[in-house]
Amino acid sequence: MKFKMKDLKNTLYFFCVALFSAPLFSQTENVTLPDITTTISGEVVTAGKDAAPDFSKVIPVDKKDDSVLPVFTEENVSFDEEPVADFSFGEAKTIFAQGLVGGGFPGDFIGDFSVYKSIGENPFKIEFSHLSKNGYGKHKAGDGFFDSNTRLFAEKTITVKNTDFIIGGEYKKNETGLQSASLFFYDLNSQEAFGNFSVKKSFLHGFEFESKSGGSWYNRYAGIADSENDFLSQEKNIDVVYLNQNLNFSWSVKKLFFALNGRVDYGTLAGKFDSVEIENIFRAEASASAGWKNDFLDIFASGGIAGGTEMGTKKSIPFFNAGISFAGKDSPLKNNFSFGVRGGLDTYFNSLSELENKYKFSQLVFLPTETSDWFVNAKVSVPVSKFASIYSSAEFRKTAFENGTWEAIYDSKTDSGIFEIAPSDRTLFSTDSGFSYLWNVFTLSAGWKSNWTHVPSDEFKNYVSTSISFDSKEKSWGFSISVQEDIGSDSDKCPLLGGEVYYNLKESIKLSFELSDAIKLFARKDRDFMKTDYLVRAGCASLFAKFYF
């Protein structure tokens, strides 16, 4: 089951033909797609406000709640909502485009483009992005210090009366240089293709039915540095296929809702491979959920049971969660006070590609199994004054039924120089707190994140961060500066210093200059990746142009 890069052009052609040649149907209501936002992430300090987007993972879902704090640990750039230039010459504009292009030292390039129709009949969207990093500080790309990510995505919706038909596909390719730290391999590369088709039908009295079918193919392969070494065929090359089917029946009336859901997943190793522990996995689950919701209060509960071939010591595992959330700005309080809390028993499985994409310089040689956790998480935001607020979140997770969490083992390298990913029991308690203050045209913020018990293998025990940003009254230009210190036994003692200056040339064109990990950049020093022989990108200076039309 081979998918070569030379077929990318044919893949793009297939997407465009499939999505635009469908017949036009009448629809009873306009389908509106959300604004497209992309983000670029790396291993260095967060870039400033309104910077370039990040190439995050698309399919995996983080089981943790999003933090309320600003993140400074990664090189993030994101699209903010901005006015879109109108060149429709008096006619109603229905097709839009936006993009970002830029480059930087030492050897960066980014291109991120999207075209979409969000209103009218048969909406669609097409996205393409490419990010390459050639060279790490004083180290050359030819010595294995490089990364690149490419992504192509397309989706089209066709509405017939009260039925929506949605077809979509995606292709991703990642390349990671191994920095001459592996005796066997020169680099690790992966490509992944996704496809999905869903049908959503609305009935009278608030009833709705939805069917989602999907599949994916993941291929990881390595460039051989020394073919005489002995290694598993899965270390050099692995192919994995996943298929899934989801059925959902729901009913909602006024502020009440109720839903029944069923899902089936199947995964298998394809092609040639050496003897492995797990080469096939089958999993099924059924659940029910209910809740009550108004403009500012949401009360919900759900529960079900999951079973399959790789559930650990159990043949089946129950799961449930319940919670409540409150949004003060839409309540009679009319302020920014908000809180949320939920908890229960969580059980899920990660795909092989999710784990390999999350943990850099690591790989699996068999399919991962179930993860189960008891969990509680909570978050609160309190306005101290009209211009200041404090916020905090906390999360507790404890392994259940001996179904441990899968993490990279970065303190033990294999003979090939690549790290293993394995499950382990853990008790996690983490907090994330901070404050923000708006003073005239300046915004000040600070935060502190801590892992009190278990420290995930790709994190440090503590993170302390602060930032200041300025936006002119006309919003025509501005700047931001951020500093973060990672505190842990294996952390680099040099803080992450970053900044951005932006200028809005027009309503539809924005220019920005960004520095990330500036101290390392100017000192031409390295930054270690966790406690390994590998390095992360230490410093970058970039210029970006963002446009809308």
mmCIF file of C-alpha atoms in Angstrom, residues 158-531:
data_model
loop_
_atom_site.group_PDB
_atom_site.id
_atom_site.type_symbol
_atom_site.label_atom_id
_atom_site.label_comp_id
_atom_site.label_asym_id
_atom_site.label_seq_id
_atom_site.Cartn_x
_atom_site.Cartn_y
_atom_site.Cartn_z
ATOM 1 C CA ILE A 158 -23.762 19.252 -0.114
ATOM 2 C CA THR A 159 -27.197 19.886 1.398
ATOM 3 C CA VAL A 160 -30.358 18.280 0.075
ATOM 4 C CA LYS A 161 -33.458 19.418 1.933
ATOM 5 C CA ASN A 162 -32.721 18.569 5.579
ATOM 6 C CA THR A 163 -29.749 16.288 4.887
ATOM 7 C CA ASP A 164 -26.069 17.282 4.826
ATOM 8 C CA PHE A 165 -23.521 15.174 2.954
ATOM 9 C CA ILE A 166 -19.893 15.939 3.858
ATOM 10 C CA ILE A 167 -16.869 14.406 2.169
ATOM 11 C CA GLY A 168 -13.297 15.244 3.076
ATOM 12 C CA GLY A 169 -9.709 14.136 2.804
ATOM 13 C CA GLU A 170 -6.298 15.076 4.101
ATOM 14 C CA TYR A 171 -2.646 14.279 3.407
ATOM 15 C CA LYS A 172 0.292 15.044 5.732
ATOM 16 C CA LYS A 173 4.024 14.494 5.373
ATOM 17 C CA ASN A 174 6.674 15.052 8.077
ATOM 18 C CA GLU A 175 10.465 14.836 7.882
ATOM 19 C CA THR A 176 12.771 14.920 10.919
ATOM 20 C CA GLY A 177 16.551 14.886 10.729
ATOM 21 C CA LEU A 178 18.259 12.720 13.347
ATOM 22 C CA GLN A 179 21.245 15.070 13.827
ATOM 23 C CA SER A 180 23.846 12.282 13.381
ATOM 24 C CA ALA A 181 22.724 10.888 16.769
ATOM 25 C CA SER A 182 21.545 7.546 15.335
ATOM 26 C CA LEU A 183 24.020 4.903 14.177
ATOM 27 C CA PHE A 184 21.379 3.245 11.985
ATOM 28 C CA PHE A 185 19.259 6.020 10.451
ATOM 29 C CA TYR A 186 19.793 9.435 8.881
ATOM 30 C CA ASP A 187 16.223 10.730 9.325
ATOM 31 C CA LEU A 188 12.658 9.717 10.236
ATOM 32 C CA ASN A 189 9.853 10.430 7.766
ATOM 33 C CA SER A 190 6.123 9.826 7.853
ATOM 34 C CA GLN A 191 3.150 10.322 5.590
ATOM 35 C CA GLU A 192 -0.511 9.968 6.496
ATOM 36 C CA ALA A 193 -3.712 10.044 4.454
ATOM 37 C CA PHE A 194 -7.236 10.452 5.882
ATOM 38 C CA GLY A 195 -10.663 10.152 4.328
ATOM 39 C CA ASN A 196 -14.133 10.648 5.789
ATOM 40 C CA PHE A 197 -17.755 10.720 4.724
ATOM 41 C CA SER A 198 -20.684 11.753 6.898
ATOM 42 C CA VAL A 199 -24.438 12.083 6.532
ATOM 43 C CA LYS A 200 -26.456 14.269 8.883
ATOM 44 C CA LYS A 201 -30.256 14.186 8.756
ATOM 45 C CA SER A 202 -32.619 16.456 10.697
ATOM 46 C CA PHE A 203 -36.176 15.413 11.549
ATOM 47 C CA LEU A 204 -39.179 17.104 13.120
ATOM 48 C CA HIS A 205 -39.406 17.876 16.837
ATOM 49 C CA GLY A 206 -35.628 18.217 17.357
ATOM 50 C CA PHE A 207 -34.561 14.699 16.328
ATOM 51 C CA GLU A 208 -31.317 14.231 14.400
ATOM 52 C CA PHE A 209 -29.316 11.302 13.030
ATOM 53 C CA GLU A 210 -25.659 11.337 11.985
ATOM 54 C CA SER A 211 -23.400 8.695 10.467
ATOM 55 C CA LYS A 212 -19.626 9.184 10.152
ATOM 56 C CA SER A 213 -17.307 6.804 8.324
ATOM 57 C CA GLY A 214 -13.569 7.283 8.178
ATOM 58 C CA GLY A 215 -10.235 5.692 7.559
ATOM 59 C CA SER A 216 -6.544 6.498 7.612
ATOM 60 C CA TRP A 217 -3.241 5.118 6.395
ATOM 61 C CA TYR A 218 0.043 5.909 8.142
ATOM 62 C CA ASN A 219 3.491 5.118 6.771
ATOM 63 C CA ARG A 220 6.717 5.820 8.657
ATOM 64 C CA TYR A 221 10.093 5.148 7.067
ATOM 65 C CA ALA A 222 13.713 5.932 7.872
ATOM 66 C CA GLY A 223 16.678 6.960 5.766
ATOM 67 C CA ILE A 224 19.378 4.330 6.230
ATOM 68 C CA ALA A 225 22.735 5.534 7.522
ATOM 69 C CA ASP A 226 24.233 2.031 7.937
ATOM 70 C CA SER A 227 22.413 -0.894 6.307
ATOM 71 C CA GLU A 228 24.727 -3.482 7.910
ATOM 72 C CA ASN A 229 23.215 -2.966 11.364
ATOM 73 C CA ASP A 230 20.549 -5.366 12.603
ATOM 74 C CA PHE A 231 17.158 -3.774 13.270
ATOM 75 C CA LEU A 232 13.478 -4.724 13.104
ATOM 76 C CA SER A 233 11.739 -4.103 9.806
ATOM 77 C CA GLN A 234 9.200 -1.963 11.728
ATOM 78 C CA GLU A 235 12.019 0.344 12.846
ATOM 79 C CA LYS A 236 12.893 1.031 9.216
ATOM 80 C CA ASN A 237 9.384 1.012 7.750
ATOM 81 C CA ILE A 238 5.859 0.554 9.141
ATOM 82 C CA ASP A 239 2.379 0.800 7.613
ATOM 83 C CA VAL A 240 -0.791 1.080 9.717
ATOM 84 C CA VAL A 241 -4.420 1.207 8.582
ATOM 85 C CA TYR A 242 -7.302 2.405 10.790
ATOM 86 C CA LEU A 243 -11.044 2.253 9.992
ATOM 87 C CA ASN A 244 -13.899 3.652 12.072
ATOM 88 C CA GLN A 245 -17.678 3.991 12.002
ATOM 89 C CA ASN A 246 -19.705 6.274 14.272
ATOM 90 C CA LEU A 247 -23.506 6.461 14.631
ATOM 91 C CA ASN A 248 -25.268 9.150 16.656
ATOM 92 C CA PHE A 249 -28.957 9.717 17.370
ATOM 93 C CA SER A 250 -29.908 12.846 19.307
ATOM 94 C CA TRP A 251 -32.930 14.806 20.468
ATOM 95 C CA SER A 252 -33.002 18.383 21.694
ATOM 96 C CA VAL A 253 -35.854 20.637 22.693
ATOM 97 C CA LYS A 254 -35.567 24.057 24.296
ATOM 98 C CA LYS A 255 -32.726 23.674 26.831
ATOM 99 C CA LEU A 256 -32.644 19.872 27.091
ATOM 100 C CA PHE A 257 -30.714 17.369 24.997
ATOM 101 C CA PHE A 258 -30.278 13.596 24.911
ATOM 102 C CA ALA A 259 -28.058 11.457 22.677
ATOM 103 C CA LEU A 260 -27.158 7.838 21.962
ATOM 104 C CA ASN A 261 -23.824 7.027 20.351
ATOM 105 C CA GLY A 262 -22.069 3.946 19.007
ATOM 106 C CA ARG A 263 -18.564 3.642 17.590
ATOM 107 C CA VAL A 264 -16.416 0.861 16.131
ATOM 108 C CA ASP A 265 -12.652 1.072 15.460
ATOM 109 C CA TYR A 266 -10.313 -1.353 13.719
ATOM 110 C CA GLY A 267 -6.551 -1.057 13.260
ATOM 111 C CA THR A 268 -3.965 -3.308 11.660
ATOM 112 C CA LEU A 269 -0.315 -3.393 10.643
ATOM 113 C CA ALA A 270 -0.016 -3.761 6.860
ATOM 114 C CA GLY A 271 2.844 -4.973 4.684
ATOM 115 C CA LYS A 272 5.949 -6.839 5.862
ATOM 116 C CA PHE A 273 6.950 -6.778 9.523
ATOM 117 C CA ASP A 274 8.829 -8.884 12.033
ATOM 118 C CA SER A 275 7.107 -10.696 14.905
ATOM 119 C CA VAL A 276 5.231 -8.172 17.063
ATOM 120 C CA GLU A 277 3.161 -8.184 20.244
ATOM 121 C CA ILE A 278 0.067 -6.539 18.745
ATOM 122 C CA GLU A 279 -0.646 -6.349 15.015
ATOM 123 C CA ASN A 280 -4.469 -6.004 15.046
ATOM 124 C CA ILE A 281 -6.868 -4.168 17.312
ATOM 125 C CA PHE A 282 -10.670 -4.093 17.446
ATOM 126 C CA ARG A 283 -12.631 -1.799 19.731
ATOM 127 C CA ALA A 284 -16.323 -0.904 20.136
ATOM 128 C CA GLU A 285 -18.175 1.395 22.510
ATOM 129 C CA ALA A 286 -21.748 2.504 23.212
ATOM 130 C CA SER A 287 -22.767 5.514 25.271
ATOM 131 C CA ALA A 288 -25.604 7.833 26.245
ATOM 132 C CA SER A 289 -25.455 11.499 27.225
ATOM 133 C CA ALA A 290 -27.894 14.094 28.517
ATOM 134 C CA GLY A 291 -27.813 17.663 29.704
ATOM 135 C CA TRP A 292 -29.436 21.026 30.263
ATOM 136 C CA LYS A 293 -28.035 24.282 28.885
ATOM 137 C CA ASN A 294 -28.956 27.952 28.704
ATOM 138 C CA ASP A 295 -26.967 31.064 27.760
ATOM 139 C CA PHE A 296 -24.643 30.891 30.769
ATOM 140 C CA LEU A 297 -25.065 27.511 32.519
ATOM 141 C CA ASP A 298 -24.311 24.042 31.174
ATOM 142 C CA ILE A 299 -24.988 20.834 33.144
ATOM 143 C CA PHE A 300 -24.140 17.510 31.499
ATOM 144 C CA ALA A 301 -23.520 13.819 32.137
ATOM 145 C CA SER A 302 -22.647 10.818 29.996
ATOM 146 C CA GLY A 303 -21.735 7.178 30.402
ATOM 147 C CA GLY A 304 -21.163 4.003 28.467
ATOM 148 C CA ILE A 305 -19.108 0.858 28.056
ATOM 149 C CA ALA A 306 -16.165 -0.033 25.814
ATOM 150 C CA GLY A 307 -14.835 -3.453 24.869
ATOM 151 C CA GLY A 308 -12.333 -4.962 22.477
ATOM 152 C CA THR A 309 -9.277 -7.086 21.922
ATOM 153 C CA GLU A 310 -6.745 -4.885 23.763
ATOM 154 C CA MET A 311 -8.502 -3.641 26.907
ATOM 155 C CA GLY A 312 -5.801 -4.725 29.349
ATOM 156 C CA THR A 313 -6.854 -6.951 32.240
ATOM 157 C CA LYS A 314 -10.564 -6.392 31.513
ATOM 158 C CA LYS A 315 -12.746 -7.580 28.648
ATOM 159 C CA SER A 316 -14.819 -4.411 28.897
ATOM 160 C CA ILE A 317 -14.501 -1.112 30.748
ATOM 161 C CA PRO A 318 -17.271 1.291 31.816
ATOM 162 C CA PHE A 319 -16.721 5.022 31.426
ATOM 163 C CA PHE A 320 -18.616 8.100 32.568
ATOM 164 C CA ASN A 321 -18.227 11.808 33.212
ATOM 165 C CA ALA A 322 -20.356 14.613 34.616
ATOM 166 C CA GLY A 323 -19.814 18.315 34.977
ATOM 167 C CA ILE A 324 -21.065 21.876 35.144
ATOM 168 C CA SER A 325 -19.814 25.136 33.618
ATOM 169 C CA PHE A 326 -20.815 28.766 34.116
ATOM 170 C CA ALA A 327 -20.074 31.799 31.896
ATOM 171 C CA GLY A 328 -20.582 35.066 33.741
ATOM 172 C CA LYS A 329 -20.478 37.419 30.754
ATOM 173 C CA ASP A 330 -23.756 35.976 29.445
ATOM 174 C CA SER A 331 -25.374 35.725 32.887
ATOM 175 C CA PRO A 332 -27.162 38.329 35.023
ATOM 176 C CA LEU A 333 -23.743 39.093 36.588
ATOM 177 C CA LYS A 334 -22.540 40.588 33.265
ATOM 178 C CA ASN A 335 -18.853 40.134 34.150
ATOM 179 C CA ASN A 336 -16.028 37.791 33.202
ATOM 180 C CA PHE A 337 -16.393 35.434 36.146
ATOM 181 C CA SER A 338 -16.527 31.836 34.943
ATOM 182 C CA PHE A 339 -15.873 28.352 36.229
ATOM 183 C CA GLY A 340 -16.132 24.753 35.158
ATOM 184 C CA VAL A 341 -15.618 21.366 36.773
ATOM 185 C CA ARG A 342 -16.007 17.821 35.551
ATOM 186 C CA GLY A 343 -14.806 14.353 36.468
ATOM 187 C CA GLY A 344 -15.295 10.646 36.004
ATOM 188 C CA LEU A 345 -13.657 7.587 34.468
ATOM 189 C CA ASP A 346 -12.053 8.023 31.049
ATOM 190 C CA THR A 347 -10.979 5.219 28.691
ATOM 191 C CA TYR A 348 -9.599 5.617 25.180
ATOM 192 C CA PHE A 349 -6.897 4.441 22.807
ATOM 193 C CA ASN A 350 -4.314 6.445 20.875
ATOM 194 C CA SER A 351 -3.395 5.565 17.326
ATOM 195 C CA LEU A 352 0.209 4.752 16.534
ATOM 196 C CA SER A 353 0.551 7.923 14.449
ATOM 197 C CA GLU A 354 -0.800 10.143 17.251
ATOM 198 C CA LEU A 355 1.896 8.960 19.636
ATOM 199 C CA GLU A 356 4.755 9.112 17.134
ATOM 200 C CA ASN A 357 3.756 12.636 16.094
ATOM 201 C CA LYS A 358 3.498 13.776 19.718
ATOM 202 C CA TYR A 359 6.820 12.380 20.954
ATOM 203 C CA LYS A 360 9.730 13.496 18.792
ATOM 204 C CA PHE A 361 12.625 11.120 17.976
ATOM 205 C CA SER A 362 10.546 8.122 19.106
ATOM 206 C CA GLN A 363 8.719 5.215 17.492
ATOM 207 C CA LEU A 364 6.487 2.190 18.102
ATOM 208 C CA VAL A 365 6.955 -1.263 16.568
ATOM 209 C CA PHE A 366 3.440 -2.533 17.456
ATOM 210 C CA LEU A 367 -0.038 -1.070 17.999
ATOM 211 C CA PRO A 368 -0.705 0.755 21.298
ATOM 212 C CA THR A 369 -3.434 -0.450 23.655
ATOM 213 C CA GLU A 370 -6.125 1.095 25.872
ATOM 214 C CA THR A 371 -5.504 3.912 28.365
ATOM 215 C CA SER A 372 -7.864 4.353 31.348
ATOM 216 C CA ASP A 373 -7.886 7.166 33.929
ATOM 217 C CA TRP A 374 -9.870 8.389 36.887
ATOM 218 C CA PHE A 375 -9.916 12.139 36.423
ATOM 219 C CA VAL A 376 -11.118 15.478 37.794
ATOM 220 C CA ASN A 377 -10.390 18.886 36.319
ATOM 221 C CA ALA A 378 -11.529 22.390 37.169
ATOM 222 C CA LYS A 379 -10.908 25.941 36.011
ATOM 223 C CA VAL A 380 -11.972 29.373 37.218
ATOM 224 C CA SER A 381 -11.545 32.972 36.065
ATOM 225 C CA VAL A 382 -12.203 35.869 38.458
ATOM 226 C CA PRO A 383 -12.319 39.554 37.437
ATOM 227 C CA VAL A 384 -10.422 41.564 40.056
ATOM 228 C CA SER A 385 -11.367 44.874 38.476
ATOM 229 C CA LYS A 386 -12.534 46.240 35.155
ATOM 230 C CA PHE A 387 -8.994 45.880 33.802
ATOM 231 C CA ALA A 388 -7.557 42.867 35.648
ATOM 232 C CA SER A 389 -8.382 39.208 36.159
ATOM 233 C CA ILE A 390 -6.831 36.108 37.670
ATOM 234 C CA TYR A 391 -7.372 32.578 36.481
ATOM 235 C CA SER A 392 -6.416 29.074 37.470
ATOM 236 C CA SER A 393 -6.931 25.482 36.404
ATOM 237 C CA ALA A 394 -6.098 22.124 37.963
ATOM 238 C CA GLU A 395 -6.179 18.547 36.736
ATOM 239 C CA PHE A 396 -5.908 15.188 38.478
ATOM 240 C CA ARG A 397 -5.502 11.879 36.621
ATOM 241 C CA LYS A 398 -4.772 8.413 38.011
ATOM 242 C CA THR A 399 -4.298 5.225 36.007
ATOM 243 C CA ALA A 400 -7.237 2.794 36.229
ATOM 244 C CA PHE A 401 -7.354 -0.965 35.570
ATOM 245 C CA GLU A 402 -3.564 -1.007 34.954
ATOM 246 C CA ASN A 403 -4.116 0.613 31.537
ATOM 247 C CA GLY A 404 -1.201 3.033 31.677
ATOM 248 C CA THR A 405 -0.502 6.219 29.749
ATOM 249 C CA TRP A 406 1.744 5.889 26.684
ATOM 250 C CA GLU A 407 4.816 8.152 26.803
ATOM 251 C CA ALA A 408 8.273 8.262 25.239
ATOM 252 C CA ILE A 409 11.082 6.914 27.419
ATOM 253 C CA TYR A 410 13.611 9.689 26.892
ATOM 254 C CA ASP A 411 16.049 8.484 29.565
ATOM 255 C CA SER A 412 16.763 5.203 27.754
ATOM 256 C CA LYS A 413 17.791 5.188 24.093
ATOM 257 C CA THR A 414 17.585 2.045 21.937
ATOM 258 C CA ASP A 415 20.502 0.680 19.886
ATOM 259 C CA SER A 416 19.177 2.529 16.843
ATOM 260 C CA GLY A 417 19.275 5.870 18.665
ATOM 261 C CA ILE A 418 15.462 6.168 18.570
ATOM 262 C CA PHE A 419 13.412 6.235 21.778
ATOM 263 C CA GLU A 420 10.682 3.767 22.673
ATOM 264 C CA ILE A 421 7.083 4.665 23.552
ATOM 265 C CA ALA A 422 5.606 2.543 26.334
ATOM 266 C CA PRO A 423 2.692 2.602 28.832
ATOM 267 C CA SER A 424 3.198 3.318 32.523
ATOM 268 C CA ASP A 425 0.975 3.805 35.564
ATOM 269 C CA ARG A 426 0.996 7.361 36.845
ATOM 270 C CA THR A 427 -0.745 9.778 39.178
ATOM 271 C CA LEU A 428 -0.801 13.239 37.653
ATOM 272 C CA PHE A 429 -1.654 16.481 39.434
ATOM 273 C CA SER A 430 -0.958 19.716 37.581
ATOM 274 C CA THR A 431 -1.944 23.352 38.039
ATOM 275 C CA ASP A 432 -1.852 26.351 35.728
ATOM 276 C CA SER A 433 -2.428 29.842 37.169
ATOM 277 C CA GLY A 434 -1.840 33.462 36.246
ATOM 278 C CA PHE A 435 -3.193 36.965 35.815
ATOM 279 C CA SER A 436 -3.638 39.612 33.126
ATOM 280 C CA TYR A 437 -3.867 43.383 33.410
ATOM 281 C CA LEU A 438 -4.957 45.891 30.777
ATOM 282 C CA TRP A 439 -3.462 49.360 31.205
ATOM 283 C CA ASN A 440 -4.395 51.825 28.482
ATOM 284 C CA VAL A 441 -2.862 50.328 25.301
ATOM 285 C CA PHE A 442 -0.663 47.818 27.182
ATOM 286 C CA THR A 443 -1.507 44.291 28.316
ATOM 287 C CA LEU A 444 0.557 42.627 31.040
ATOM 288 C CA SER A 445 0.316 38.926 31.879
ATOM 289 C CA ALA A 446 2.148 36.302 33.912
ATOM 290 C CA GLY A 447 1.674 32.615 34.556
ATOM 291 C CA TRP A 448 2.981 29.587 36.404
ATOM 292 C CA LYS A 449 2.399 25.962 35.438
ATOM 293 C CA SER A 450 3.500 23.090 37.666
ATOM 294 C CA ASN A 451 3.467 19.284 37.495
ATOM 295 C CA TRP A 452 3.314 18.400 41.184
ATOM 296 C CA THR A 453 3.503 14.605 41.058
ATOM 297 C CA HIS A 454 4.140 12.850 37.749
ATOM 298 C CA VAL A 455 6.086 14.892 35.171
ATOM 299 C CA PRO A 456 5.193 13.913 31.568
ATOM 300 C CA SER A 457 8.250 12.814 29.609
ATOM 301 C CA ASP A 458 8.028 15.762 27.193
ATOM 302 C CA GLU A 459 7.548 18.414 29.918
ATOM 303 C CA PHE A 460 9.433 19.957 32.851
ATOM 304 C CA LYS A 461 8.262 20.245 36.442
ATOM 305 C CA ASN A 462 7.658 24.018 36.384
ATOM 306 C CA TYR A 463 7.164 26.782 33.836
ATOM 307 C CA VAL A 464 7.164 30.478 34.749
ATOM 308 C CA SER A 465 6.256 33.045 32.090
ATOM 309 C CA THR A 466 5.499 36.735 31.643
ATOM 310 C CA SER A 467 4.689 39.007 28.708
ATOM 311 C CA ILE A 468 3.846 42.572 27.752
ATOM 312 C CA SER A 469 2.100 43.678 24.571
ATOM 313 C CA PHE A 470 1.238 47.027 23.020
ATOM 314 C CA ASP A 471 -1.437 47.813 20.424
ATOM 315 C CA SER A 472 -1.873 51.315 19.052
ATOM 316 C CA LYS A 473 -5.299 52.887 19.479
ATOM 317 C CA GLU A 474 -5.890 52.610 15.747
ATOM 318 C CA LYS A 475 -4.666 48.972 15.817
ATOM 319 C CA SER A 476 -2.329 49.874 12.958
ATOM 320 C CA TRP A 477 0.827 48.598 14.672
ATOM 321 C CA GLY A 478 2.036 47.012 17.887
ATOM 322 C CA PHE A 479 4.620 44.840 19.564
ATOM 323 C CA SER A 480 4.965 42.151 22.231
ATOM 324 C CA ILE A 481 7.762 40.703 24.371
ATOM 325 C CA SER A 482 7.617 37.407 26.274
ATOM 326 C CA VAL A 483 9.948 35.524 28.617
ATOM 327 C CA GLN A 484 9.677 31.967 29.921
ATOM 328 C CA GLU A 485 11.852 29.927 32.240
ATOM 329 C CA ASP A 486 11.562 26.132 32.280
ATOM 330 C CA ILE A 487 12.446 24.923 35.763
ATOM 331 C CA GLY A 488 13.427 21.290 36.194
ATOM 332 C CA SER A 489 16.397 19.036 36.822
ATOM 333 C CA ASP A 490 17.060 18.655 33.092
ATOM 334 C CA SER A 491 15.973 22.079 31.862
ATOM 335 C CA ASP A 492 18.217 24.647 30.192
ATOM 336 C CA LYS A 493 18.918 27.495 32.608
ATOM 337 C CA CYS A 494 18.794 30.074 29.806
ATOM 338 C CA PRO A 495 15.302 31.675 29.617
ATOM 339 C CA LEU A 496 13.288 31.706 26.404
ATOM 340 C CA LEU A 497 13.065 35.310 25.201
ATOM 341 C CA GLY A 498 10.875 36.233 22.236
ATOM 342 C CA GLY A 499 9.189 39.199 20.648
ATOM 343 C CA GLU A 500 7.192 40.523 17.707
ATOM 344 C CA VAL A 501 6.571 43.814 15.908
ATOM 345 C CA TYR A 502 3.647 44.065 13.486
ATOM 346 C CA TYR A 503 2.268 46.656 11.084
ATOM 347 C CA ASN A 504 -1.091 46.554 9.294
ATOM 348 C CA LEU A 505 -0.282 47.788 5.797
ATOM 349 C CA LYS A 506 -3.956 47.588 4.813
ATOM 350 C CA GLU A 507 -7.075 46.012 6.273
ATOM 351 C CA SER A 508 -6.186 42.878 4.317
ATOM 352 C CA ILE A 509 -2.362 42.875 4.576
ATOM 353 C CA LYS A 510 -0.303 42.553 7.739
ATOM 354 C CA LEU A 511 3.497 42.443 8.095
ATOM 355 C CA SER A 512 5.328 41.143 11.169
ATOM 356 C CA PHE A 513 8.902 40.549 12.326
ATOM 357 C CA GLU A 514 9.498 37.959 15.049
ATOM 358 C CA LEU A 515 12.322 36.734 17.251
ATOM 359 C CA SER A 516 12.155 33.443 19.146
ATOM 360 C CA ASP A 517 14.657 32.181 21.726
ATOM 361 C CA ALA A 518 16.616 35.377 21.080
ATOM 362 C CA ILE A 519 19.391 34.820 23.641
ATOM 363 C CA LYS A 520 20.374 31.489 22.084
ATOM 364 C CA LEU A 521 20.052 33.012 18.603
ATOM 365 C CA PHE A 522 22.546 35.816 19.198
ATOM 366 C CA ALA A 523 24.861 33.707 21.372
ATOM 367 C CA ARG A 524 24.828 30.910 18.761
ATOM 368 C CA LYS A 525 24.338 28.357 21.540
ATOM 369 C CA ASP A 526 22.474 25.036 21.492
ATOM 370 C CA ARG A 527 19.387 24.029 23.476
ATOM 371 C CA ASP A 528 19.086 20.355 24.430
ATOM 372 C CA PHE A 529 15.925 18.349 23.800
ATOM 373 C CA MET A 530 14.932 17.021 27.226
ATOM 374 C CA LYS A 531 17.736 14.794 28.623
#
